Amino acid sequence: MSACKYSREWLAAFVDGEASERTTQTRDHVERCRECQALVAQWAGPVTSCARWSIAAWARSIRSSPCRTSATASRPRRAVPSGRASRPGGTTSGSSIGAPSPVRSRGRAGGAGGARRRLPARRAAPSVLELTGPAVVVEALEVGGGASAVVWGGGGETSTLIWVQPGAEDSHEGTF
Amino acid sequence: MLGRAAPARRRAGRARTLNIKVVKANNKSKAVDPRLEKLVKEWKLSFTAYELADEAVLDLDIGSVGACSSQGRVDERPRQEMVADGKLKVELTIEKLKFKATVLIAAGATLAVGGPAINDGALILALTRPKSG
């Protein structure tokens, strides 16, 4: 049972370098609290093992690519309206894992639905698919094998989520 | 094995950092790893339990390819520029999902990709660009 009641969320943010205004406070606490020192050491330490479905299989490549600065800056963007996305999992039907339901794109998404699009498989048109949020912009998105994808985010959030529903012909159970 | 990449390049101001987290989400409990609470609040999914299954820190020079292989290899290519508004352009490929995306990520922002089913739950991959990265 943990004795220290200091916020684990703040500790995690501290480890990630994202504690912002709480950095000093958290650092001071960690310097005094052995329990939190151990937690920070545990969280900040190197990752020494990967499960077989780990990052290696997930992300075949992550590329920080050359950017077309002028093109990106000048290209008209379809703005995604502000507003928090509704609770996607809560709208799920026919899913046993609580995944969000794909919604069809009807031009500009609006209302509580936020920035959600259903993106057809194998569609790759960066000028069309550019979804703009304050923190993450999805310029292009491809999914294949009959899969569908839902994108939501924007609306003042710092996190954008792409949910991929594998197609019927694809089964990835336990292989990632 | 994925370890923390050498921080020297980050300090040199050339490399850009991505924090990568692999999350297992399910409804078997209500346990949320404290390191995921901030992300979970933003995702607003209906899962009740979130476990941090794996994580890594990837330092990429602009224009480089970070292949998340079992060796944690980072291939370097000639450095390029970031986009004008400071967002980092990232191309993410997940072959088994036949997934490919090009995204611009601002400092402090997270892109998450989820969907594959595992053990009555789902896997979520989160790429976070630190505020200082």
Coordinates of C-alpha atoms in Angstrom, one line a residue:
Chain A
M1 CA 0.0 0.0 0.0
S2 CA 1.4 3.3 -1.0
A3 CA 1.9 5.7 1.9
C4 CA 2.7 8.8 -0.1
K5 CA -0.3 10.6 -1.5
Y6 CA 1.6 12.8 -3.8
S7 CA -0.1 12.9 -7.3
R8 CA 1.2 10.1 -9.4
E9 CA 0.0 12.0 -12.4
W10 CA 2.3 14.9 -11.5
L11 CA 5.1 12.5 -10.9
A12 CA 4.6 11.0 -14.3
A13 CA 4.5 14.4 -15.9
F14 CA 7.7 15.3 -14.1
V15 CA 9.4 12.2 -15.5
D16 CA 8.2 13.1 -19.0
G17 CA 9.5 16.7 -18.6
E18 CA 5.9 18.0 -18.8
A19 CA 5.2 19.0 -15.3
S20 CA 5.3 22.7 -16.3
E21 CA 4.6 24.9 -13.3
R22 CA 4.6 21.9 -11.0
T23 CA 8.2 21.0 -11.9
T24 CA 9.8 22.7 -9.0
Q25 CA 7.2 21.5 -6.5
T26 CA 7.5 18.0 -7.7
R27 CA 11.3 18.0 -7.7
D28 CA 11.3 19.3 -4.1
H29 CA 8.9 16.5 -3.1
V30 CA 10.9 13.8 -4.8
E31 CA 14.1 15.0 -3.1
R32 CA 12.4 14.4 0.2
C33 CA 10.3 11.3 -0.5
R34 CA 12.0 7.9 -0.8
E35 CA 8.9 6.3 -2.2
C36 CA 8.6 8.8 -5.0
Q37 CA 12.3 8.6 -5.6
A38 CA 11.9 4.9 -6.3
L39 CA 8.9 5.5 -8.5
V40 CA 10.7 8.2 -10.5
A41 CA 13.8 6.0 -10.9
Q42 CA 11.6 3.1 -12.0
W43 CA 9.7 5.2 -14.6
A44 CA 12.7 7.1 -15.9
G45 CA 14.9 4.1 -16.3
P46 CA 15.6 2.5 -19.6
V47 CA 13.1 0.1 -21.1
T48 CA 14.8 -3.2 -21.2
S49 CA 12.3 -5.5 -22.7
C50 CA 9.6 -5.5 -25.3
A51 CA 6.7 -7.9 -25.5
R52 CA 6.4 -9.7 -28.8
W53 CA 3.6 -7.4 -30.0
S54 CA 5.6 -4.3 -28.9
I55 CA 6.6 -1.2 -30.6
A56 CA 8.8 -3.2 -33.0
A57 CA 5.9 -4.7 -34.6
W58 CA 3.6 -1.7 -34.2
A59 CA 5.7 0.9 -35.9
R60 CA 7.6 -0.4 -38.7
S61 CA 9.1 3.0 -39.3
I62 CA 8.7 6.4 -37.8
R63 CA 10.1 8.9 -40.1
S64 CA 10.7 12.5 -39.4
S65 CA 10.5 13.6 -43.0
P66 CA 11.6 16.5 -45.1
C67 CA 9.0 19.2 -45.0
R68 CA 7.6 21.3 -47.7
T69 CA 7.5 24.4 -45.6
S70 CA 6.0 26.8 -48.2
A71 CA 3.5 24.3 -49.5
T72 CA 2.3 23.4 -46.1
A73 CA 2.1 26.9 -44.9
S74 CA 0.2 28.2 -47.9
R75 CA -2.1 25.3 -48.6
P76 CA -5.7 26.2 -47.7
R77 CA -6.7 24.1 -44.8
R78 CA -10.1 22.8 -43.9
A79 CA -10.4 23.9 -40.4
V80 CA -11.8 21.5 -37.9
P81 CA -14.3 23.2 -35.7
S82 CA -13.4 23.6 -32.1
G83 CA -15.3 21.6 -29.5
R84 CA -14.5 18.6 -27.5
A85 CA -15.1 15.3 -29.2
S86 CA -17.9 13.3 -27.7
R87 CA -17.1 10.2 -25.8
P88 CA -16.3 7.9 -28.8
G89 CA -16.4 4.7 -27.0
G90 CA -19.8 5.5 -25.6
T91 CA -21.3 5.6 -29.0
T92 CA -20.0 2.2 -30.0
S93 CA -22.4 -0.3 -31.3
G94 CA -21.6 -3.9 -32.2
S95 CA -18.2 -3.8 -30.7
S96 CA -17.0 -5.8 -27.8
I97 CA -13.9 -3.7 -27.1
G98 CA -15.3 -0.3 -26.8
A99 CA -13.8 1.0 -30.0
P100 CA -15.3 4.2 -31.5
S101 CA -17.8 3.8 -34.3
P102 CA -16.7 5.2 -37.6
V103 CA -18.8 8.1 -38.8
R104 CA -19.1 9.2 -42.3
S105 CA -17.6 12.4 -43.3
R106 CA -20.1 15.1 -44.2
G107 CA -17.8 17.9 -45.0
R108 CA -17.1 19.9 -42.0
A109 CA -17.6 18.1 -38.8
G110 CA -19.4 20.1 -36.2
G111 CA -21.0 20.1 -32.8
A112 CA -20.1 17.8 -30.1
G113 CA -18.7 15.3 -32.6
G114 CA -15.6 17.4 -33.1
A115 CA -13.2 16.4 -35.7
R116 CA -14.3 13.0 -36.8
R117 CA -14.0 11.6 -40.2
R118 CA -14.5 8.2 -41.7
L119 CA -11.7 7.7 -44.2
P120 CA -12.1 5.1 -46.9
A121 CA -9.5 2.4 -47.3
R122 CA -6.6 3.2 -49.5
R123 CA -7.5 6.8 -49.8
A124 CA -4.5 9.0 -50.0
A125 CA -5.0 12.6 -50.9
P126 CA -3.1 14.9 -48.6
S127 CA -4.7 18.0 -49.8
V128 CA -8.1 16.6 -49.0
L129 CA -7.5 14.8 -45.8
E130 CA -5.7 17.5 -44.0
L131 CA -7.4 17.7 -40.6
T132 CA -6.4 20.7 -38.6
G133 CA -6.3 20.9 -34.9
P134 CA -4.3 23.2 -32.7
A135 CA -1.7 20.6 -31.9
V136 CA -1.8 17.8 -34.4
V137 CA -2.6 18.0 -38.1
V138 CA -3.3 14.8 -40.1
E139 CA -2.0 15.5 -43.6
A140 CA -2.5 12.1 -45.1
L141 CA -3.9 8.8 -44.0
E142 CA -4.0 5.4 -45.7
V143 CA -5.5 2.3 -44.4
G144 CA -5.9 -0.9 -46.4
G145 CA -7.3 -4.3 -46.3
G146 CA -10.9 -3.1 -46.0
A147 CA -10.1 -1.3 -42.8
S148 CA -11.6 2.0 -41.8
A149 CA -10.3 4.8 -39.7
V150 CA -11.7 7.5 -37.5
V151 CA -9.8 10.6 -36.6
W152 CA -10.8 12.9 -33.8
G153 CA -9.0 15.6 -31.9
G154 CA -8.5 19.3 -32.3
G155 CA -11.0 21.3 -30.3
G156 CA -8.4 22.6 -27.9
E157 CA -7.0 19.1 -27.1
T158 CA -3.4 18.3 -27.3
S159 CA -4.1 14.7 -28.2
T160 CA -5.4 13.4 -31.5
L161 CA -6.5 9.8 -31.8
I162 CA -6.8 7.7 -35.0
W163 CA -8.8 4.6 -34.5
V164 CA -8.3 1.8 -37.0
Q165 CA -10.9 -0.8 -37.4
P166 CA -9.3 -3.7 -39.3
G167 CA -11.2 -5.1 -42.2
A168 CA -13.0 -8.3 -42.1
E169 CA -10.3 -10.0 -44.1
D170 CA -7.6 -8.9 -41.7
S171 CA -7.2 -10.4 -38.2
H172 CA -4.5 -9.0 -36.0
E173 CA -5.6 -10.6 -32.8
G174 CA -2.6 -10.8 -30.5
T175 CA -0.1 -10.2 -33.2
F176 CA 0.9 -6.6 -32.6
Chain B
M1 CA 15.3 -3.9 -26.7
L2 CA 14.3 -0.4 -26.8
G3 CA 16.3 2.0 -24.7
R4 CA 16.4 5.6 -24.2
A5 CA 18.2 7.1 -27.2
A6 CA 21.4 9.1 -26.7
P7 CA 20.4 12.5 -25.3
A8 CA 23.5 14.2 -26.6
R9 CA 22.0 14.9 -30.0
R10 CA 18.9 16.3 -28.3
R11 CA 21.1 18.7 -26.3
A12 CA 22.8 19.7 -29.5
G13 CA 19.5 21.0 -30.7
R14 CA 19.3 18.9 -33.8
A15 CA 17.4 15.9 -32.8
R16 CA 13.7 15.9 -32.1
T17 CA 12.3 13.6 -29.4
L18 CA 9.3 11.4 -29.6
N19 CA 8.1 9.6 -26.5
I20 CA 6.4 6.4 -27.6
K21 CA 4.0 4.5 -25.4
V22 CA 2.2 1.2 -26.2
V23 CA -0.9 1.0 -24.2
K24 CA -3.2 -2.0 -23.5
A25 CA -6.7 -1.0 -22.9
N26 CA -9.5 -3.2 -21.6
N27 CA -12.5 -3.4 -19.4
K28 CA -11.3 -6.0 -17.0
S29 CA -10.5 -3.6 -14.2
K30 CA -10.5 0.1 -13.4
A31 CA -6.7 0.3 -13.1
V32 CA -5.2 3.2 -15.0
D33 CA -1.4 3.6 -15.0
P34 CA -0.7 7.0 -13.5
R35 CA 1.7 7.7 -16.4
L36 CA -1.3 7.4 -18.8
E37 CA -3.9 9.4 -16.9
K38 CA -3.4 12.6 -18.8
L39 CA -3.7 10.8 -22.1
V40 CA -6.6 8.7 -21.1
K41 CA -8.5 11.8 -20.0
E42 CA -8.1 13.2 -23.5
W43 CA -8.9 10.1 -25.4
K44 CA -12.3 9.6 -23.7
L45 CA -12.6 6.0 -24.7
S46 CA -15.0 3.7 -22.9
F47 CA -12.3 1.4 -21.7
T48 CA -11.8 1.3 -17.9
A49 CA -8.3 -0.1 -17.6
Y50 CA -5.1 1.2 -19.2
E51 CA -1.8 -0.5 -18.9
L52 CA 1.5 0.9 -20.1
A53 CA 2.9 -2.1 -21.9
D54 CA 6.0 -0.6 -23.3
E55 CA 7.6 2.7 -23.9
A56 CA 10.6 4.2 -25.5
V57 CA 12.2 7.5 -26.3
L58 CA 13.2 8.1 -29.9
D59 CA 15.5 10.9 -30.8
L60 CA 15.3 11.7 -34.5
D61 CA 17.3 14.1 -36.5
I62 CA 15.1 15.9 -38.9
G63 CA 15.0 13.8 -42.0
S64 CA 15.9 10.6 -40.2
V65 CA 14.1 7.3 -40.0
G66 CA 13.5 5.8 -36.6
A67 CA 12.9 2.1 -37.2
C68 CA 11.6 0.7 -34.0
S69 CA 13.3 -2.5 -34.4
S70 CA 14.4 -4.9 -31.7
Q71 CA 17.8 -3.1 -31.7
G72 CA 16.2 0.3 -31.3
R73 CA 18.0 1.5 -34.4
V74 CA 17.9 5.0 -35.6
D75 CA 19.0 5.6 -39.1
E76 CA 20.1 9.1 -39.9
R77 CA 19.6 11.0 -43.0
P78 CA 20.4 14.6 -44.0
R79 CA 18.8 17.1 -41.7
Q80 CA 15.8 19.0 -43.0
E81 CA 13.7 21.8 -41.7
M82 CA 10.6 21.7 -39.7
V83 CA 7.3 23.2 -40.8
A84 CA 6.9 26.9 -40.5
D85 CA 4.7 26.9 -37.4
G86 CA 7.0 24.7 -35.5
K87 CA 5.2 21.4 -35.9
L88 CA 7.2 18.3 -36.6
K89 CA 6.2 16.3 -39.6
V90 CA 6.2 12.6 -38.9
E91 CA 5.4 9.7 -41.1
L92 CA 4.2 6.7 -39.3
T93 CA 3.8 3.3 -40.9
I94 CA 2.3 0.2 -39.4
E95 CA 2.6 -2.5 -41.9
K96 CA 0.4 -5.1 -40.3
L97 CA -2.4 -2.6 -40.1
K98 CA -1.7 -1.4 -43.7
F99 CA -1.6 2.0 -42.0
K100 CA 0.3 5.0 -43.1
A101 CA -0.1 8.5 -41.9
T102 CA 1.6 11.8 -42.3
V103 CA 1.0 14.1 -39.3
L104 CA 2.3 17.4 -38.0
I105 CA 2.8 17.3 -34.3
A106 CA 3.2 20.4 -32.2
A107 CA 5.4 20.5 -29.1
G108 CA 3.6 18.9 -26.2
A109 CA 1.0 17.2 -28.5
T110 CA 0.3 13.5 -28.9
L111 CA -0.8 11.4 -31.8
A112 CA -2.4 8.1 -30.8
V113 CA -3.2 5.2 -33.1
G114 CA -5.5 2.5 -31.7
G115 CA -7.6 -0.4 -32.8
P116 CA -5.9 -3.8 -32.9
A117 CA -7.7 -6.2 -30.6
I118 CA -5.8 -8.0 -27.9
N119 CA -7.1 -10.1 -25.0
D120 CA -10.6 -8.6 -25.0
G121 CA -9.1 -5.1 -25.3
A122 CA -7.2 -3.0 -27.7
L123 CA -3.7 -1.7 -28.3
I124 CA -3.0 2.0 -28.6
L125 CA 0.2 3.5 -29.7
A126 CA 0.9 7.0 -28.6
L127 CA 3.6 9.3 -30.0
T128 CA 4.1 12.3 -27.8
R129 CA 6.4 15.2 -28.7
P130 CA 7.7 16.7 -25.5
K131 CA 7.1 20.4 -25.0
S132 CA 10.8 20.9 -25.0
G133 CA 11.5 18.5 -27.8

